[in-house]
Coordinates of C-alpha atoms in Angstrom, one line a residue:
Y988 CA 46.4 37.7 13.2
A989 CA 43.7 38.3 15.8
V990 CA 41.9 40.7 13.5
V991 CA 42.0 38.1 10.7
R992 CA 40.6 35.4 13.0
S993 CA 37.9 37.7 14.2
A994 CA 36.9 38.6 10.6
E995 CA 36.8 34.9 9.7
R996 CA 34.6 34.1 12.6
R997 CA 32.2 36.9 11.7
A998 CA 32.1 35.7 8.1
A999 CA 31.4 32.1 9.3
A1000 CA 28.7 33.3 11.6
L1001 CA 27.1 35.3 8.7
V1002 CA 27.2 32.3 6.4
F1003 CA 25.6 30.1 9.2
L1004 CA 22.8 32.6 9.8
V1005 CA 22.1 32.9 6.1
K1006 CA 22.0 29.1 5.7
M1007 CA 19.8 28.7 8.8
S1008 CA 17.3 31.3 7.6
S1009 CA 17.2 29.6 4.2
D1010 CA 16.6 26.2 5.8
V1011 CA 13.9 27.6 8.1
G1012 CA 12.2 29.2 5.1
R1013 CA 12.4 26.0 3.1
F1014 CA 11.0 24.0 6.0
W1015 CA 8.2 26.5 6.5
T1016 CA 7.3 26.4 2.8
T1017 CA 7.5 22.6 2.5
H1018 CA 5.8 21.5 5.7
V1019 CA 3.5 24.4 6.6
A1020 CA 2.6 26.9 3.8
E1021 CA 2.1 24.5 0.9
P1022 CA 0.3 21.7 2.8
V1023 CA -2.0 24.2 4.6
R1024 CA -2.8 25.8 1.2
D1025 CA -3.5 22.5 -0.4
I1026 CA -5.7 21.3 2.5
A1027 CA -7.7 24.5 2.3
H1028 CA -8.0 24.0 -1.5
E1029 CA -9.1 20.4 -0.9
L1030 CA -11.8 21.4 1.6
Y1031 CA -13.1 24.6 0.0
G1032 CA -11.7 24.7 -3.6
V1033 CA -12.7 23.0 -6.8
P1034 CA -10.3 20.2 -7.7
R1035 CA -8.7 20.4 -11.2
P1036 CA -7.8 16.9 -12.5
I1037 CA -4.8 16.3 -14.6
L1038 CA -6.9 14.7 -17.3
D1039 CA -10.6 15.5 -17.8
S1040 CA -12.8 12.4 -17.5
A1041 CA -14.9 13.6 -20.5
T1042 CA -11.7 13.7 -22.6
A1043 CA -10.8 10.2 -21.7
A1044 CA -14.3 9.0 -22.3
A1045 CA -14.4 10.7 -25.8
S1046 CA -11.1 9.1 -26.7
R1047 CA -12.4 5.7 -25.6
D1048 CA -15.6 6.0 -27.6
S1049 CA -13.7 7.2 -30.7
F1050 CA -11.4 4.1 -30.4
H1051 CA -14.4 1.8 -30.1
R1052 CA -16.0 3.3 -33.2
S1053 CA -12.8 3.0 -35.1
L1054 CA -12.5 -0.7 -34.2
E1055 CA -16.1 -1.3 -35.2
A1056 CA -15.7 0.3 -38.6
F1057 CA -12.4 -1.6 -39.2
A1058 CA -14.1 -4.9 -38.3
R1059 CA -17.0 -4.2 -40.7
E1060 CA -14.7 -3.2 -43.6
V1061 CA -12.2 -6.1 -43.3
L1062 CA -14.9 -8.7 -42.9
A1063 CA -17.2 -7.3 -45.5
G1064 CA -16.9 -10.4 -47.7
T1065 CA -18.0 -12.9 -45.0
D1066 CA -21.5 -13.8 -43.8
T1067 CA -23.6 -11.2 -41.9
A1068 CA -23.6 -13.0 -38.6
T1069 CA -19.8 -13.1 -38.5
V1070 CA -19.6 -9.4 -39.3
E1071 CA -22.2 -8.4 -36.7
A1072 CA -20.5 -10.6 -34.0
A1073 CA -17.0 -9.1 -34.8
A1074 CA -18.5 -5.6 -34.9
A1075 CA -20.2 -6.1 -31.5
Q1076 CA -17.0 -7.3 -29.9
A1077 CA -15.0 -4.4 -31.5
A1078 CA -17.6 -1.9 -30.2
R1079 CA -16.8 -3.2 -26.7
G1080 CA -13.1 -2.6 -27.2
S1081 CA -12.0 -6.0 -28.4
M1082 CA -8.7 -6.1 -30.4
E1083 CA -9.3 -9.6 -31.7
T1084 CA -10.0 -8.6 -35.3
V1085 CA -7.1 -6.1 -35.4
N1086 CA -4.7 -8.6 -34.0
H1087 CA -5.8 -11.3 -36.5
I1088 CA -5.3 -8.9 -39.5
F1089 CA -2.0 -7.7 -38.1
E1090 CA -0.6 -11.2 -37.8
R1091 CA -1.8 -12.0 -41.3
D1092 CA -0.2 -8.9 -42.9
S1093 CA 3.0 -9.0 -40.9
R1094 CA 3.9 -12.3 -42.5
R1095 CA 4.4 -10.3 -45.7
P1096 CA 5.2 -6.8 -44.6
L1097 CA 5.7 -5.2 -48.0
N1098 CA 2.5 -6.6 -49.4
G1099 CA 0.7 -5.7 -46.2
L1100 CA 2.1 -2.2 -46.2
L1101 CA 1.3 -1.5 -49.8
R1102 CA -1.9 -3.5 -50.5
G1103 CA -3.0 -4.7 -47.0
E1104 CA -4.3 -3.3 -43.8
L1105 CA -0.9 -3.2 -42.0
P1106 CA -0.7 0.6 -41.6
R1107 CA -4.3 0.8 -40.3
T1108 CA -3.7 -1.9 -37.8
L1109 CA -0.6 -0.1 -36.6
L1110 CA -2.5 3.1 -36.2
L1111 CA -5.3 1.3 -34.3
Q1112 CA -2.7 -0.2 -31.9
I1113 CA -1.2 3.2 -31.3
Q1114 CA -4.7 4.6 -30.6
H1115 CA -5.2 1.6 -28.3
L1116 CA -2.0 2.6 -26.4
K1117 CA -3.2 6.2 -26.2
V1118 CA -6.6 5.1 -24.7
L1119 CA -4.8 2.8 -22.2
L1120 CA -2.5 5.7 -21.2
E1121 CA -5.4 8.1 -20.7
E1122 CA -7.2 5.5 -18.6
Q1123 CA -4.1 5.0 -16.4
V1124 CA -3.7 8.8 -16.0
E1125 CA -7.4 9.1 -15.1
Y1126 CA -7.1 6.3 -12.5
A1127 CA -3.9 7.9 -11.1
D1128 CA -5.7 11.2 -10.9
Q1129 CA -8.6 9.7 -9.0
T1130 CA -6.2 7.9 -6.6
L1131 CA -4.4 11.2 -5.9
K1132 CA -7.6 13.0 -5.5
R1133 CA -8.8 10.4 -2.9
N1134 CA -5.5 10.5 -1.0
D1135 CA -4.4 14.1 -1.4
F1136 CA -5.9 15.2 1.9
T1137 CA -4.0 12.4 3.7
L1138 CA -0.8 13.2 1.9
Q1139 CA -1.0 16.9 2.9
I1140 CA -1.8 15.9 6.5
M1141 CA 1.3 13.7 6.5
A1142 CA 3.3 16.7 5.2
V1143 CA 2.1 18.8 8.1
V1144 CA 3.1 16.2 10.7
P1145 CA 6.8 17.4 11.0
A1146 CA 5.7 20.9 11.6
L1147 CA 3.2 19.8 14.2
L1148 CA 5.8 17.8 16.0
L1149 CA 8.2 20.7 15.9
G1150 CA 5.5 23.0 17.2
F1151 CA 4.7 20.6 20.0
V1152 CA 8.3 20.5 21.0
M1153 CA 8.6 24.3 20.9
L1154 CA 5.4 24.7 22.9
T1155 CA 6.7 22.3 25.6
F1156 CA 10.0 24.1 25.7
L1157 CA 8.3 27.5 26.0
R1158 CA 5.9 26.2 28.6
A1159 CA 8.8 24.9 30.7
L1160 CA 10.7 28.2 30.2
Y1161 CA 7.6 30.1 31.3
Q1162 CA 7.3 28.0 34.5
R1163 CA 11.0 28.6 35.2
V1164 CA 10.6 32.4 34.8
R1165 CA 7.6 32.6 37.1
T1166 CA 9.0 30.4 39.9
S1167 CA 12.3 30.3 41.7
S1168 CA 12.0 26.5 42.6
P1169 CA 14.4 24.3 40.6
R1170 CA 11.8 21.5 40.7
G1171 CA 9.0 23.4 39.1
P1172 CA 5.6 24.6 40.5
I1173 CA 3.7 21.3 40.1
E1174 CA 6.4 19.4 41.9
D1175 CA 6.3 22.0 44.7
I1176 CA 2.5 21.4 45.0
R1177 CA 3.0 17.7 45.1
R1178 CA 5.7 18.0 47.7
E1179 CA 3.5 20.3 49.8
L1180 CA 0.7 17.7 49.7
V1181 CA 3.0 14.9 50.7
T1182 CA 4.3 17.0 53.7
I1183 CA 0.7 17.8 54.8
Q1184 CA -0.3 14.2 54.5
R1185 CA 2.6 13.1 56.6
M1186 CA 1.8 15.7 59.3
L1187 CA -1.8 14.6 59.5
N1188 CA -0.8 10.9 59.6
R1189 CA 1.6 11.6 62.5
A1190 CA -1.1 13.6 64.3
A1191 CA -3.6 10.8 63.8
G1192 CA -1.3 8.3 65.5
A1193 CA -0.7 9.8 68.9
P1194 CA -2.4 12.6 71.0
S1195 CA -0.4 15.7 71.8
A1196 CA 1.1 16.2 75.3
G1197 CA -1.3 17.5 77.9
S1198 CA -4.4 16.4 76.1
A1199 CA -5.4 14.2 79.0
A1200 CA -6.4 17.2 81.1
L1201 CA -8.7 18.5 78.3
T1202 CA -12.2 17.4 77.2
K1203 CA -12.7 15.6 74.0
Y1204 CA -14.0 18.8 72.4
E1205 CA -10.9 20.8 73.5
A1206 CA -8.2 18.2 72.8
S1207 CA -6.3 18.5 69.6
P1208 CA -4.0 15.8 68.1
M1209 CA -1.4 18.5 67.3
D1210 CA 0.5 20.9 69.4
V1211 CA 0.4 24.6 68.6
A1212 CA 3.6 24.7 66.5
T1213 CA 2.5 21.8 64.3
A1214 CA -0.9 23.2 63.9
G1215 CA 0.6 26.6 62.9
E1216 CA 2.9 24.9 60.4
L1217 CA -0.1 23.0 58.9
V1218 CA -2.1 26.1 58.5
F1219 CA 0.9 27.8 56.8
R1220 CA 1.5 24.9 54.4
V1221 CA -2.2 24.7 53.5
M1222 CA -2.4 28.4 52.8
R1223 CA 0.7 28.1 50.6
L1224 CA -0.9 25.1 48.9
R1225 CA -4.0 27.2 48.2
A1226 CA -1.9 30.1 46.8
A1227 CA 0.1 27.8 44.5
G1228 CA -3.0 25.9 43.3
Q1229 CA -4.8 29.2 42.5
R1230 CA -1.7 30.4 40.6
W1231 CA -0.7 27.3 38.6
L1232 CA -3.7 25.0 38.3
R1233 CA -6.8 25.4 36.2
G1234 CA -10.1 23.6 35.5
W1235 CA -11.6 21.1 37.9
L1236 CA -8.2 20.3 39.5
R1237 CA -7.9 24.0 40.6
S1238 CA -11.4 23.9 42.0
D1239 CA -10.7 20.6 43.9
V1240 CA -7.5 21.9 45.4
L1241 CA -9.2 25.1 46.6
Q1242 CA -12.2 23.3 48.0
D1243 CA -10.3 20.5 49.7
A1244 CA -7.7 22.9 51.2
R1245 CA -10.5 24.4 53.3
E1246 CA -11.4 20.9 54.5
L1247 CA -7.8 20.3 55.5
L1248 CA -8.1 23.0 58.1
D1249 CA -11.5 21.9 59.3
S1250 CA -10.4 20.2 62.5
G1251 CA -13.8 20.7 64.2
R1252 CA -15.7 18.3 61.9
L1253 CA -12.9 16.1 60.5
S1254 CA -10.3 14.0 62.3
A1255 CA -6.7 14.1 61.4
L1256 CA -7.0 10.7 59.7
Q1257 CA -9.9 11.9 57.5
R1258 CA -8.0 15.0 56.5
A1259 CA -4.9 12.9 55.7
Q1260 CA -7.2 10.8 53.4
I1261 CA -8.3 14.1 51.7
A1262 CA -4.7 15.0 51.1
N1263 CA -4.0 11.6 49.7
S1264 CA -7.0 11.9 47.4
L1265 CA -5.7 15.3 46.2
L1266 CA -2.3 13.8 45.6
R1267 CA -3.7 11.0 43.4
R1268 CA -5.8 13.5 41.4
L1269 CA -2.7 15.6 40.8
D1270 CA -0.7 12.6 39.7
N1271 CA -3.5 11.7 37.2
S1272 CA -3.8 15.2 35.8
N1273 CA -2.9 16.2 32.3
P1274 CA -0.3 18.9 32.1
F1275 CA -1.8 20.6 29.0
F1276 CA -5.3 20.8 30.5
H1277 CA -5.1 21.1 34.2
H1278 CA -2.1 23.3 35.0
W1279 CA 0.0 25.9 33.3

């Protein structure tokens, strides 16, 4: 029984892998390969319309000539002004003469079919439908041509979103691999800055013990242990900033870290303000531009 269950599980796993590979291949073809190929063809290739504009124009001109010839023939017995007016309208695509003759001959279909102009009017109406259909195809082709690039960009959007999610996941995994902190390296840098700021704020509030016996140049707002811890934390901040940050934020952290240790020129309050400024800049940073 156990052997049978194991074989069933292996078969189910194989079917799942085959289906997953098929789905991934179909997704890649639909949302990456075909849209990118069509976008490249749109940018660098020569578009091939469904219906050539010259063909549609030739069909339209032929239809107008047929209408004009029909109007001149069926109105041959009337005055010249009426013939010329009807021919001019027909040359512009007017179906007025054709409709009038069709209504007249359709009242007596057999007579119109055998002795009248009913077959010719039917053929002209069919030709009119052909011209209208070609015009609509030409319009649809122009619409698709104008919007094809947008449609292909929309087809790429799911792949871009999936790529963004995968990039974010790989970036988080990369950070986890390179650091042992559960919070992540950027949170460690932020936490280090908060601790440094608190230490400097506390030092700015009250002088250390025994400072009354020293001159103002020798007195320090920190005791030796606190100053040593501050130096250790600032050096750790510099190492983390050099490893994880980039761009102007990395330069700012490395530059201001030196000023955080400059107790000769800056007071503890001024250095606390520098740490606060660094903390604000870190909060306003962009994770995809300013740190790994």
